[in-house]
Amino acid sequence: MSEASRVENPYNEWINDNISHKKAGDVWLALTGYRDGQIKSHWLRANGRIDEVKTACMDAQFASLTPSLPEVAWDEREIHDLFGYHPKGHPDLRPLVRTPRWPASFYPMQKQSDDHIEWTDVEPDNPAKVVEGEGITIMKVGPTHAGIIESGHFVFSIIGENILHLDAHLFQNHRGVEKALESLSVQEAKPLISRICGADTVSHQYNFLSAVEQLAGRKVPEMIEWQRIILLESERILSHLNDLAQIPAGVGFTVAHQRGLAMKEMWQKGLSAIFGHRFLFDAMYQEKLAVSKKEQLQQLLASFITQWHKWRKLADRQQGFHDRMRGVGVVKRDDAEQLGAVGVALRAAGVSVDVRTLMPLYRHNRIHIPQVTGGDVEARFQVRLQEVEHSIALIRNALEHLQGNQQDTSWSIPDDLTGEAVSYSESPHGLNAHVMQIQNGVILRYHVKSGAYRNWPVLAFAVAGNAVADFPLINKSFELCYSCADR
Amino acid sequence: MIQRKKSLQCRHVDAGSCNACEQELTALLSKELDIQHYGIDIVASPRHADALLVTGPVTDTMQPALKKVWEAVPKPRQLIAVGDCAAGCGVFQKAYASHGGVDKVLEKPDQTILGCPPDPEKILDTLRELMNS
């Protein structure tokens, strides 16, 4: 940014403060819009503190951060779509969430009432960004798919067998979850929070409870903290098992795919018997479960580990499988950092960031971060292998600390809960952050910024230059959920 | 109807699910449940399908695509709502961009498989009953 533009731009503080945080290596948690015209960004610093930077819209406009921080491109488009605030200077303001079916004056996050909406009877497709030129073909896929997959619409620009550009049109599954959470009480919001996403539900539950407890000033008993670690790590194993089983399917390695799915099923059945739900929906809200089931969990771990070693051997020794994954869907370190990649995708590019190292919940644990550098499908596969084994170790450690009756009878959610809280956790799909604003026990604003949301633009970047036929493989190596991105 | 007793080809459309129903449908294809050995399968085109499995509360963006897929399924056909959201009793049915269930957009489903998400065994049992009815 030149000196001249520093002087001219009334928002230079907003832009410069955010740039300084990025330069300092802070982790960007969320960019949140509010009905009163405020825009806030929250940064997680290396010392674990959360810093807030804010600006206010003038004439429904605010200065876009995207030219300096490309990772916020989607967030600003979303604010534009849902609030009607214009991010001035944004290089690509095509609709992201809204569709031509939405009434022109309809900005759902501005709306106070739940009036019936008159959707326009047209196709929901938004303009696609494609590459034009001789020999280039455009291939559209979705939103419905040939198998059992979440809905998403992809527009590929292809030359020969290679992808030049992928324009991902997500938000087909946009239900309006954040708006649906408004005006609910903490109790009423719980089941909705659990169901933001079937793959990262525990992480969402944790963030919600963490936000509520920050405002209520609750000192969470250590036994309950150990249980939360068990739940978060159990979910990580479940999700990684799913992804590890899906990657072999991308190259036709059916044995590893089927045995991987069977292993996932075994783990999932076990979790269901212990925590009462196959996906751990609402599991963290019940605080007295794990101790009585300690032995059951130890047995499950023991039989799981036997299966795991067998499966790892099968996957490890197939050199053809690994050759097939190497050099495919590469995201280099610099690109991963600039695009705001998180989770497995970031660590596979050689960046040692895992926010569990900053979460107070894990203060008694040493978090091992896999040292992998390739940034390709193989690297993402290897990171997951190591993380499953580390999660097993974390669960074992937590089980050793679980003893006695840890029910916290003194705790109940205060009726008059008021304030704003930001919470985060490392979901199986990477950094997941929530921002909650609540007044007298009623939610005013709830914003969810999931790991998948952050990584979708990274996936689109990763597939460029690769063969079209490798898209399923690259896609599976990210295995991003649509639901917690679309909300 | 004799042929339908021997097989049930299903097409799946996600109309706003949280992906838990998808994971359970995927579990049907695992070697443990293996729906194919009962003559049930997930097919790639609605034109090959006897039944449509819908998950999710039907988001507005997915509504036109869902309608097109349903129109493409040849008659006689079965509409199956998989999970509470598609059945109209899920947690997001009142969200602004959700139509609140498959019956609001297409027609009353022939079968409704409740659960959030329904167990894969339950889905399998319902599909087998439907195939043999």
Coordinates of C-alpha atoms in Angstrom, one line a residue:
Chain A
M1 CA 0.0 0.0 0.0
S2 CA 1.4 3.4 -1.0
E3 CA 1.8 6.3 1.3
A4 CA -0.7 8.3 -0.7
S5 CA -3.5 5.7 -0.3
R6 CA -2.8 5.6 3.4
V7 CA -3.7 9.2 3.7
E8 CA -6.7 9.2 1.4
N9 CA -8.3 6.1 2.8
P10 CA -10.5 6.8 5.8
Y11 CA -10.4 3.1 6.7
N12 CA -6.6 2.8 6.8
E13 CA -6.6 1.8 10.4
W14 CA -9.0 -1.1 9.6
I15 CA -6.9 -2.4 6.8
N16 CA -3.5 -1.8 8.4
D17 CA -4.4 -3.4 11.7
N18 CA -5.6 -6.5 10.0
I19 CA -2.5 -6.6 7.8
S20 CA -0.3 -6.3 10.9
H21 CA -2.0 -9.2 12.5
K22 CA -1.5 -11.4 9.4
K23 CA 2.2 -10.3 9.3
A24 CA 2.6 -11.1 12.9
G25 CA 1.6 -14.7 12.1
D26 CA -1.7 -14.5 14.0
V27 CA -4.5 -16.9 13.1
W28 CA -7.5 -15.2 11.6
L29 CA -10.6 -16.5 13.4
A30 CA -13.6 -14.8 11.8
L31 CA -14.9 -11.7 9.9
T32 CA -18.4 -11.0 11.3
G33 CA -21.0 -8.6 10.1
Y34 CA -23.7 -7.1 12.4
R35 CA -27.1 -5.5 11.8
D36 CA -25.9 -2.2 13.2
G37 CA -23.3 -1.8 10.4
Q38 CA -20.3 -3.0 12.4
I39 CA -17.8 -5.3 10.9
K40 CA -15.4 -7.1 13.3
S41 CA -12.4 -9.3 12.7
H42 CA -11.0 -11.5 15.4
W43 CA -7.4 -12.7 15.5
L44 CA -5.9 -15.4 17.6
R45 CA -2.4 -14.4 18.7
A46 CA 0.5 -16.7 19.5
N47 CA 0.0 -16.1 23.2
G48 CA -3.6 -17.4 23.0
R49 CA -5.2 -14.0 23.3
I50 CA -8.0 -13.0 20.9
D51 CA -7.8 -9.5 19.5
E52 CA -10.7 -7.6 17.9
V53 CA -10.4 -5.1 15.1
K54 CA -13.5 -3.3 14.0
T55 CA -14.9 -0.9 11.5
A56 CA -18.3 0.6 10.9
C57 CA -20.1 0.8 7.5
M58 CA -20.6 4.3 6.1
D59 CA -23.5 4.5 3.7
A60 CA -23.6 0.7 3.8
Q61 CA -20.0 0.5 2.6
F62 CA -16.8 -0.7 4.2
A63 CA -13.2 -1.1 2.9
S64 CA -12.5 -4.5 1.5
L65 CA -9.6 -6.4 3.0
T66 CA -9.5 -8.8 0.1
P67 CA -6.9 -7.0 -2.0
S68 CA -4.4 -7.3 0.9
L69 CA -5.8 -10.5 2.5
P70 CA -7.2 -12.8 -0.2
E71 CA -8.4 -15.2 2.5
V72 CA -11.3 -13.0 3.4
A73 CA -12.7 -12.9 -0.2
W74 CA -15.6 -15.2 0.6
D75 CA -16.5 -13.7 3.9
E76 CA -16.8 -10.2 2.4
R77 CA -19.0 -11.6 -0.4
E78 CA -21.1 -13.3 2.1
I79 CA -21.6 -10.1 4.1
H80 CA -22.5 -8.4 0.9
D81 CA -25.1 -11.0 0.1
L82 CA -26.7 -11.3 3.5
F83 CA -26.4 -7.8 4.9
G84 CA -26.2 -5.7 1.8
Y85 CA -23.0 -4.0 2.9
H86 CA -20.6 -3.2 0.1
P87 CA -17.0 -4.1 0.5
K88 CA -15.4 -1.3 -1.4
G89 CA -12.5 -2.5 -3.5
H90 CA -13.4 -6.1 -3.6
P91 CA -12.1 -7.6 -6.9
D92 CA -15.0 -10.2 -7.3
L93 CA -18.4 -9.3 -5.9
R94 CA -20.4 -12.0 -7.7
P95 CA -23.1 -13.4 -5.4
L96 CA -21.8 -16.2 -3.3
V97 CA -24.7 -17.3 -1.1
R98 CA -27.7 -15.5 -2.6
T99 CA -29.2 -16.6 -6.0
P100 CA -31.3 -14.9 -8.6
R101 CA -34.3 -16.5 -6.9
W102 CA -33.9 -14.2 -3.9
P103 CA -36.1 -11.0 -3.9
A104 CA -33.8 -8.0 -4.7
S105 CA -34.5 -6.3 -1.5
F106 CA -34.2 -9.4 0.7
Y107 CA -31.1 -9.2 3.0
P108 CA -31.9 -12.0 5.5
M109 CA -29.5 -10.9 8.2
Q110 CA -31.0 -7.4 8.2
K111 CA -34.5 -8.8 8.5
Q112 CA -36.2 -8.8 12.0
S113 CA -39.3 -10.8 11.3
D114 CA -39.8 -14.3 9.9
D115 CA -42.2 -13.2 7.1
H116 CA -42.8 -15.5 4.3
I117 CA -40.4 -14.9 1.4
E118 CA -41.6 -14.8 -2.2
W119 CA -38.9 -16.6 -4.1
T120 CA -38.6 -15.6 -7.8
D121 CA -39.3 -18.6 -10.0
V122 CA -36.0 -18.7 -12.0
E123 CA -32.9 -20.9 -12.0
P124 CA -30.6 -20.4 -9.0
D125 CA -27.4 -20.3 -11.1
N126 CA -25.0 -17.4 -10.5
P127 CA -22.6 -16.2 -13.2
A128 CA -19.6 -18.5 -13.5
K129 CA -16.0 -17.4 -13.9
V130 CA -14.5 -19.4 -16.8
V131 CA -11.4 -19.3 -18.9
E132 CA -12.1 -18.4 -22.6
G133 CA -9.9 -19.3 -25.5
E134 CA -9.3 -21.8 -28.3
G135 CA -9.5 -25.4 -27.3
I136 CA -11.0 -24.7 -23.9
T137 CA -14.1 -26.5 -22.8
I138 CA -16.4 -25.8 -20.0
M139 CA -17.6 -28.7 -17.9
K140 CA -20.4 -28.3 -15.4
V141 CA -20.9 -30.8 -12.6
G142 CA -23.8 -30.8 -10.1
P143 CA -25.5 -29.6 -8.0
T144 CA -26.9 -33.1 -7.8
H145 CA -24.4 -36.0 -8.2
A146 CA -24.3 -39.5 -9.4
G147 CA -23.5 -41.0 -6.0
I148 CA -24.2 -40.2 -2.4
I149 CA -22.6 -36.8 -2.1
E150 CA -23.6 -33.4 -0.7
S151 CA -24.8 -30.9 -3.2
G152 CA -22.4 -28.6 -4.9
H153 CA -22.1 -27.1 -8.4
F154 CA -18.7 -27.0 -10.0
V155 CA -17.7 -25.2 -13.2
F156 CA -14.5 -26.5 -14.7
S157 CA -12.5 -24.7 -17.5
I158 CA -10.6 -27.5 -19.2
I159 CA -7.9 -27.7 -21.8
G160 CA -7.1 -31.2 -23.0
E161 CA -7.2 -33.4 -20.0
N162 CA -6.2 -30.7 -17.5
I163 CA -8.2 -28.3 -15.4
L164 CA -7.3 -24.6 -16.0
H165 CA -9.7 -23.2 -13.5
L166 CA -12.4 -24.5 -11.1
D167 CA -15.2 -22.2 -10.1
A168 CA -16.9 -23.8 -7.1
H169 CA -20.6 -22.7 -6.6
L170 CA -21.3 -23.9 -3.2
F171 CA -24.1 -22.8 -0.8
Q172 CA -26.6 -25.0 -2.6
N173 CA -27.3 -26.3 0.9
H174 CA -27.7 -22.8 2.5
R175 CA -30.6 -23.1 4.9
G176 CA -30.1 -19.9 6.9
V177 CA -28.6 -21.5 10.0
E178 CA -27.1 -18.3 11.5
K179 CA -30.4 -16.5 11.2
A180 CA -32.3 -19.5 12.6
L181 CA -30.2 -19.3 15.7
E182 CA -31.1 -15.7 16.4
S183 CA -33.8 -15.1 19.0
L184 CA -33.3 -18.6 20.5
S185 CA -32.2 -19.3 24.1
V186 CA -29.1 -21.3 24.8
Q187 CA -31.1 -24.4 25.5
E188 CA -33.1 -24.0 22.3
A189 CA -30.0 -23.4 20.2
K190 CA -28.2 -26.6 21.4
P191 CA -29.7 -29.1 18.9
L192 CA -29.2 -26.7 16.0
I193 CA -25.6 -26.2 16.8
S194 CA -25.0 -30.0 16.9
R195 CA -26.5 -30.3 13.4
I196 CA -24.6 -27.5 11.7
C197 CA -22.5 -30.3 10.3
G198 CA -22.5 -34.1 10.7
A199 CA -18.7 -34.4 10.4
D200 CA -17.6 -31.6 12.8
T201 CA -20.5 -31.6 15.3
V202 CA -18.4 -32.0 18.4
S203 CA -16.2 -29.1 17.5
H204 CA -19.3 -27.0 17.0
Q205 CA -20.8 -28.1 20.3
Y206 CA -17.5 -27.3 22.0
N207 CA -17.3 -23.8 20.5
F208 CA -20.9 -23.1 21.6
L209 CA -20.4 -24.2 25.1
S210 CA -17.1 -22.4 25.3
A211 CA -18.7 -19.1 24.2
V212 CA -21.6 -19.6 26.7
E213 CA -19.2 -20.5 29.6
Q214 CA -16.9 -17.5 28.9
L215 CA -19.8 -15.2 29.3
A216 CA -21.1 -17.0 32.3
G217 CA -17.7 -17.1 33.9
R218 CA -17.9 -20.8 34.5
K219 CA -14.9 -22.6 35.8
V220 CA -15.2 -26.0 34.0
P221 CA -14.2 -28.9 36.3
E222 CA -11.1 -30.8 35.0
M223 CA -13.0 -34.1 34.8
I224 CA -15.4 -32.5 32.3
E225 CA -12.5 -31.0 30.4
W226 CA -10.9 -34.5 30.0
Q227 CA -14.3 -35.8 28.7
R228 CA -14.4 -33.0 26.2
I229 CA -10.9 -33.9 24.9
I230 CA -12.1 -37.6 24.6
L231 CA -15.1 -36.4 22.5
L232 CA -13.1 -34.0 20.3
E233 CA -10.5 -36.7 19.6
S234 CA -13.1 -39.4 19.1
E235 CA -14.7 -37.2 16.4
R236 CA -11.3 -36.5 14.8
I237 CA -10.6 -40.3 14.6
L238 CA -14.1 -40.9 13.1
S239 CA -13.7 -38.1 10.5
H240 CA -10.2 -39.0 9.6
L241 CA -11.2 -42.7 9.2
N242 CA -13.9 -41.6 6.8
D243 CA -11.4 -39.5 4.8
L244 CA -8.7 -42.2 4.9
A245 CA -11.2 -44.7 3.6
Q246 CA -12.4 -42.4 0.8
I247 CA -9.0 -41.5 -0.6
P248 CA -8.2 -45.1 -1.8
A249 CA -11.6 -45.0 -3.6
G250 CA -10.3 -42.1 -5.6
V251 CA -7.7 -44.4 -7.2
G252 CA -9.7 -47.6 -7.3
F253 CA -7.9 -49.2 -4.4
T254 CA -11.2 -50.9 -3.3
V255 CA -9.8 -53.2 -0.6
A256 CA -8.4 -50.3 1.4
H257 CA -11.6 -48.3 0.8
Q258 CA -13.9 -51.1 2.0
R259 CA -11.8 -52.1 4.9
G260 CA -11.4 -48.5 5.9
L261 CA -15.2 -48.0 5.8
A262 CA -15.6 -51.2 7.9
M263 CA -13.1 -49.8 10.5
K264 CA -15.0 -46.5 10.6
E265 CA -18.2 -48.5 11.2
M266 CA -16.7 -50.3 14.0
W267 CA -15.5 -47.1 15.7
Q268 CA -18.8 -45.4 15.1
K269 CA -20.8 -48.3 16.6
G270 CA -18.5 -48.3 19.6
L271 CA -19.0 -44.5 20.1
S272 CA -22.7 -44.9 19.7
A273 CA -22.8 -47.6 22.4
I274 CA -20.9 -45.3 24.8
F275 CA -22.1 -41.8 24.0
G276 CA -25.6 -42.6 22.7
H277 CA -25.2 -41.3 19.1
R278 CA -23.4 -42.5 16.0
F279 CA -22.3 -38.9 15.1
L280 CA -22.0 -37.7 18.7
F281 CA -24.8 -35.2 18.2
D282 CA -25.5 -33.4 21.5
A283 CA -22.9 -35.7 23.2
M284 CA -21.0 -32.8 24.8
Y285 CA -24.1 -31.3 26.4
Q286 CA -24.3 -34.4 28.7
E287 CA -21.6 -34.1 31.3
K288 CA -21.8 -37.3 33.3
L289 CA -21.2 -40.0 30.7
A290 CA -17.6 -41.0 30.3
V291 CA -16.5 -42.3 33.7
S292 CA -19.1 -45.1 33.9
K293 CA -18.1 -46.0 30.4
K294 CA -14.4 -45.7 30.9
E295 CA -13.8 -49.5 30.6
Q296 CA -16.0 -49.7 27.5
L297 CA -14.0 -47.0 25.8
Q298 CA -10.7 -48.7 26.7
Q299 CA -12.0 -52.0 25.1
L300 CA -13.1 -50.2 22.0
L301 CA -9.7 -48.5 21.7
A302 CA -8.0 -51.9 22.1
S303 CA -10.0 -53.6 19.4
F304 CA -9.8 -50.6 17.1
I305 CA -6.0 -50.4 17.4
T306 CA -5.7 -54.0 16.2
Q307 CA -7.8 -53.2 13.1
W308 CA -6.0 -50.0 12.6
H309 CA -2.5 -51.6 12.4
K310 CA -3.8 -54.2 9.9
W311 CA -5.3 -51.5 7.8
R312 CA -2.2 -49.3 8.0
K313 CA 0.0 -52.2 6.9
L314 CA -2.3 -52.7 3.9
A315 CA -2.1 -49.1 2.9
D316 CA 1.6 -48.6 3.7
R317 CA 2.9 -51.4 1.6
Q318 CA 1.0 -50.6 -1.6
Q319 CA 3.6 -48.5 -3.3
G320 CA 1.4 -48.0 -6.4
F321 CA -1.2 -46.4 -4.2
H322 CA 1.4 -43.9 -2.8
D323 CA 2.9 -43.2 -6.2
R324 CA -0.6 -42.4 -7.4
M325 CA -1.0 -39.8 -4.6
R326 CA 2.4 -38.1 -5.0
G327 CA 2.6 -34.8 -6.8
V328 CA -1.2 -34.6 -7.2
G329 CA -3.2 -31.6 -6.0
V330 CA -0.2 -29.7 -4.6
V331 CA -0.6 -26.7 -2.3
K332 CA 2.7 -25.1 -1.5
R333 CA 3.5 -23.6 1.8
D334 CA 3.3 -20.0 0.7
D335 CA 0.0 -20.5 -1.1
A336 CA -1.5 -22.3 1.8
E337 CA -0.6 -19.5 4.1
Q338 CA -1.8 -16.8 1.8
L339 CA -5.1 -18.5 1.0
G340 CA -5.7 -19.0 4.7
A341 CA -5.6 -22.8 4.5
V342 CA -6.3 -24.6 7.8
G343 CA -6.1 -28.1 9.4
V344 CA -4.8 -31.1 7.5
A345 CA -4.3 -29.0 4.2
L346 CA -2.1 -26.5 6.0
R347 CA -0.1 -29.0 8.0
A348 CA 0.5 -31.1 4.9
A349 CA 2.1 -28.1 3.3
G350 CA 4.7 -28.0 6.0
V351 CA 3.1 -25.3 8.3
S352 CA 3.0 -26.4 12.0
V353 CA -0.2 -24.8 13.0
D354 CA -2.8 -26.7 15.1
V355 CA -4.9 -24.4 17.4
R356 CA -5.1 -27.2 19.9
T357 CA -1.7 -25.9 21.0
L358 CA -3.4 -22.6 22.0
M359 CA -6.7 -24.0 23.4
P360 CA -6.7 -23.8 27.2
L361 CA -8.6 -27.2 27.2
Y362 CA -5.4 -29.0 26.0
R363 CA -3.0 -27.2 28.4
H364 CA -2.0 -30.5 30.1
N365 CA -1.3 -32.2 26.8
R366 CA 1.6 -31.9 24.4
I367 CA 0.2 -31.7 20.9
H368 CA 2.3 -33.5 18.3
I369 CA 2.1 -31.8 14.9
P370 CA 3.1 -34.1 12.0
Q371 CA 6.2 -33.0 10.1
V372 CA 5.0 -33.4 6.5
T373 CA 5.9 -31.1 3.6
G374 CA 4.8 -32.3 0.2
G375 CA 1.4 -30.4 0.1
D376 CA 0.0 -33.1 -2.1
V377 CA -2.6 -35.8 -1.7
E378 CA 0.0 -38.2 -0.2
A379 CA 1.0 -35.5 2.4
R380 CA -2.6 -35.0 3.4
F381 CA -3.0 -38.8 3.7
Q382 CA 0.1 -39.0 5.9
V383 CA -1.0 -36.2 8.1
R384 CA -4.3 -38.0 8.8
L385 CA -2.5 -41.3 9.6
Q386 CA -0.3 -39.6 12.2
E387 CA -3.2 -37.6 13.6
V388 CA -5.3 -40.7 14.2
E389 CA -2.5 -42.2 16.2
H390 CA -1.9 -39.0 18.1
S391 CA -5.7 -38.8 18.9
I392 CA -5.6 -42.4 20.2
A393 CA -2.7 -41.3 22.6
L394 CA -4.6 -38.2 23.7
I395 CA -7.8 -40.3 24.5
R396 CA -5.7 -42.9 26.4
N397 CA -4.1 -40.1 28.4
A398 CA -7.5 -38.5 29.1
L399 CA -8.9 -41.8 30.3
E400 CA -6.2 -42.1 32.9
H401 CA -7.3 -38.8 34.4
L402 CA -11.0 -39.7 34.5
Q403 CA -12.0 -40.9 37.9
G404 CA -14.7 -40.4 40.5
N405 CA -18.0 -38.7 39.9
Q406 CA -17.5 -35.5 38.1
Q407 CA -21.0 -34.2 37.8
D408 CA -21.0 -30.5 38.2
T409 CA -24.3 -29.9 40.0
S410 CA -23.5 -26.2 40.8
W411 CA -23.6 -25.2 37.1
S412 CA -26.6 -24.0 35.3
I413 CA -26.8 -21.5 32.4
P414 CA -27.7 -18.1 33.7
D415 CA -31.1 -16.8 32.4
D416 CA -29.7 -13.3 31.8
L417 CA -26.6 -14.2 29.9
T418 CA -25.4 -11.0 28.1
G419 CA -22.4 -10.1 26.0
E420 CA -20.2 -11.3 23.1
A421 CA -17.8 -14.2 23.0
V422 CA -15.5 -15.7 20.4
S423 CA -14.6 -19.3 20.6
Y424 CA -12.5 -21.7 18.5
S425 CA -11.3 -25.3 18.3
E426 CA -9.4 -27.5 15.9
S427 CA -12.1 -29.5 14.2
P428 CA -11.2 -32.5 12.0
H429 CA -11.4 -30.1 9.1
G430 CA -9.3 -27.4 10.7
L431 CA -9.8 -24.2 12.6
N432 CA -13.5 -23.7 13.5
A433 CA -14.5 -20.4 15.1
H434 CA -17.8 -19.1 16.5
V435 CA -18.9 -15.6 17.4
M436 CA -21.9 -15.3 19.7
Q437 CA -23.7 -12.1 20.7
I438 CA -26.4 -12.7 23.3
Q439 CA -28.6 -10.4 25.4
N440 CA -30.6 -11.5 28.5
G441 CA -30.3 -15.1 27.4
V442 CA -31.5 -14.6 23.9
I443 CA -29.1 -14.9 20.9
L444 CA -28.8 -11.7 18.9
R445 CA -26.1 -12.8 16.4
Y446 CA -24.4 -16.1 15.8
H447 CA -21.6 -16.5 13.2
V448 CA -19.9 -19.8 12.3
K449 CA -16.7 -19.9 10.4
S450 CA -15.8 -23.6 9.9
G451 CA -12.6 -25.3 8.7
A452 CA -14.3 -26.4 5.5
Y453 CA -15.4 -22.8 4.6
R454 CA -11.7 -21.7 4.9
N455 CA -10.4 -24.6 2.8
W456 CA -12.8 -24.6 -0.1
P457 CA -11.0 -21.8 -2.0
V458 CA -7.8 -23.7 -1.3
L459 CA -9.2 -26.8 -2.9
A460 CA -10.2 -24.8 -6.0
F461 CA -6.6 -23.6 -6.2
A462 CA -5.2 -27.1 -5.7
V463 CA -7.0 -28.7 -8.6
A464 CA -5.7 -26.2 -11.2
G465 CA -3.2 -27.8 -13.5
N466 CA -4.2 -31.3 -12.6
A467 CA -6.0 -33.9 -14.8
V468 CA -9.8 -33.7 -14.6
A469 CA -9.8 -37.4 -13.7
D470 CA -7.8 -36.6 -10.6
F471 CA -10.5 -34.2 -9.3
P472 CA -12.2 -36.9 -7.2
L473 CA -8.9 -37.9 -5.7
I474 CA -7.9 -34.3 -4.8
N475 CA -11.4 -33.6 -3.6
K476 CA -11.3 -36.6 -1.3
S477 CA -7.9 -35.7 0.1
F478 CA -9.5 -32.5 1.4
E479 CA -12.9 -34.1 2.0
L480 CA -14.5 -30.8 2.9
C481 CA -18.1 -30.7 4.2
Y482 CA -20.6 -28.6 2.3
S483 CA -23.0 -28.3 5.2
C484 CA -20.9 -26.3 7.6
A485 CA -19.7 -24.1 4.7
D486 CA -23.2 -23.5 3.4
R487 CA -25.0 -23.2 6.7
Chain B
M1 CA -44.6 -54.8 -10.5
I2 CA -42.9 -58.2 -10.5
Q3 CA -39.5 -56.8 -11.5
R4 CA -39.6 -54.3 -8.6
K5 CA -39.7 -57.2 -6.2
K6 CA -36.3 -58.3 -7.4
S7 CA -34.6 -54.9 -7.3
L8 CA -34.9 -51.4 -6.1
Q9 CA -32.7 -48.8 -7.9
C10 CA -32.4 -45.5 -6.0
R11 CA -31.2 -42.1 -6.8
H12 CA -30.1 -39.8 -4.0
V13 CA -30.5 -36.1 -3.8
D14 CA -29.1 -34.0 -0.9
A15 CA -31.4 -31.1 -0.5
G16 CA -29.7 -29.4 2.4
S17 CA -28.6 -32.2 4.7
C18 CA -25.9 -31.8 7.4
N19 CA -24.2 -34.8 5.7
A20 CA -25.0 -37.3 8.5
C21 CA -27.7 -38.8 6.4
E22 CA -25.3 -39.1 3.5
Q23 CA -22.8 -40.9 5.7
E24 CA -25.4 -43.3 6.8
L25 CA -26.5 -43.9 3.2
T26 CA -22.8 -44.5 2.3
A27 CA -22.7 -47.1 5.2
L28 CA -25.4 -49.1 3.3
L29 CA -22.8 -49.7 0.5
S30 CA -20.2 -50.9 3.0
K31 CA -19.4 -54.6 3.1
E32 CA -21.2 -54.9 6.4
L33 CA -24.7 -54.0 5.1
D34 CA -24.0 -54.4 1.4
I35 CA -27.4 -53.3 0.0
Q36 CA -26.4 -54.6 -3.4
H37 CA -26.7 -58.2 -2.4
Y38 CA -30.4 -57.5 -1.7
G39 CA -30.9 -56.1 -5.1
I40 CA -30.9 -52.5 -3.9
D41 CA -28.5 -50.0 -5.3
I42 CA -27.7 -46.3 -5.8
V43 CA -27.8 -45.4 -9.5
A44 CA -26.1 -42.5 -11.3
S45 CA -29.1 -41.3 -13.2
P46 CA -32.7 -40.6 -12.1
R47 CA -33.8 -42.2 -15.4
H48 CA -32.6 -45.5 -14.1
A49 CA -34.2 -45.2 -10.7
D50 CA -37.3 -46.8 -9.2
A51 CA -37.1 -44.5 -6.1
L52 CA -35.7 -41.1 -5.1
L53 CA -34.1 -40.8 -1.7
V54 CA -34.2 -37.2 -0.5
T55 CA -32.2 -35.9 2.5
G56 CA -32.3 -32.4 4.0
P57 CA -35.2 -29.9 4.5
V58 CA -35.1 -28.7 0.8
T59 CA -33.1 -25.5 0.5
D60 CA -34.5 -22.9 -1.9
T61 CA -31.3 -23.2 -4.0
M62 CA -31.7 -27.0 -4.4
Q63 CA -35.5 -26.9 -5.0
P64 CA -35.3 -26.5 -8.8
A65 CA -32.7 -29.2 -9.2
L66 CA -34.7 -31.5 -6.9
K67 CA -37.8 -31.0 -9.0
K68 CA -36.0 -31.7 -12.2
V69 CA -34.5 -34.9 -10.8
W70 CA -38.0 -36.1 -9.6
E71 CA -39.5 -35.3 -13.0
A72 CA -36.8 -37.5 -14.6
V73 CA -37.6 -40.6 -12.5
P74 CA -39.9 -42.8 -14.6
K75 CA -43.3 -44.0 -13.2
P76 CA -44.1 -46.1 -11.2
R77 CA -41.8 -44.4 -8.7
Q78 CA -41.4 -44.0 -5.0
L79 CA -40.5 -40.9 -3.1
I80 CA -38.6 -41.6 0.1
A81 CA -37.8 -39.0 2.7
V82 CA -34.6 -40.0 4.5
G83 CA -34.2 -38.4 7.9
D84 CA -36.1 -35.9 10.0
C85 CA -35.2 -32.8 7.9
A86 CA -36.6 -34.3 4.7
A87 CA -39.6 -35.6 6.6
G88 CA -40.4 -32.1 7.8
C89 CA -39.6 -32.5 11.5
G90 CA -35.9 -31.5 11.6
V91 CA -34.3 -28.7 13.4
F92 CA -33.8 -26.4 10.4
Q93 CA -37.3 -26.5 8.8
K94 CA -38.1 -23.0 9.8
A95 CA -34.8 -21.5 8.6
Y96 CA -35.5 -18.8 5.9
A97 CA -33.9 -20.6 3.0
S98 CA -35.4 -24.0 3.9
H99 CA -38.8 -25.1 2.6
G100 CA -39.4 -27.4 5.5
G101 CA -39.5 -30.9 4.0
V102 CA -39.9 -32.8 0.8
D103 CA -43.7 -32.8 0.9
K104 CA -43.7 -29.0 0.7
V105 CA -41.9 -29.0 -2.6
L106 CA -42.7 -32.3 -4.4
E107 CA -45.5 -34.4 -2.9
K108 CA -46.3 -36.5 0.2
P109 CA -43.5 -39.1 0.3
D110 CA -44.4 -42.8 -0.1
Q111 CA -42.1 -43.7 2.7
T112 CA -40.6 -41.6 5.5
I113 CA -37.6 -42.8 7.4
L114 CA -37.4 -40.8 10.6
G115 CA -34.2 -40.3 12.6
C116 CA -31.5 -37.7 13.0
P117 CA -30.0 -39.4 11.2
P118 CA -31.8 -42.7 10.8
D119 CA -29.7 -45.8 11.5
P120 CA -28.4 -47.5 8.4
E121 CA -30.1 -50.7 9.4
K122 CA -33.4 -48.9 9.6
I123 CA -32.9 -47.4 6.2
L124 CA -32.1 -50.9 4.8
D125 CA -35.2 -52.4 6.4
T126 CA -37.4 -49.8 5.0
L127 CA -35.9 -50.2 1.5
R128 CA -36.3 -53.9 1.7
E129 CA -39.9 -53.7 2.8
L130 CA -40.6 -51.3 0.0
M131 CA -38.9 -53.6 -2.5
N132 CA -41.0 -56.6 -1.4
S133 CA -44.4 -54.8 -1.1

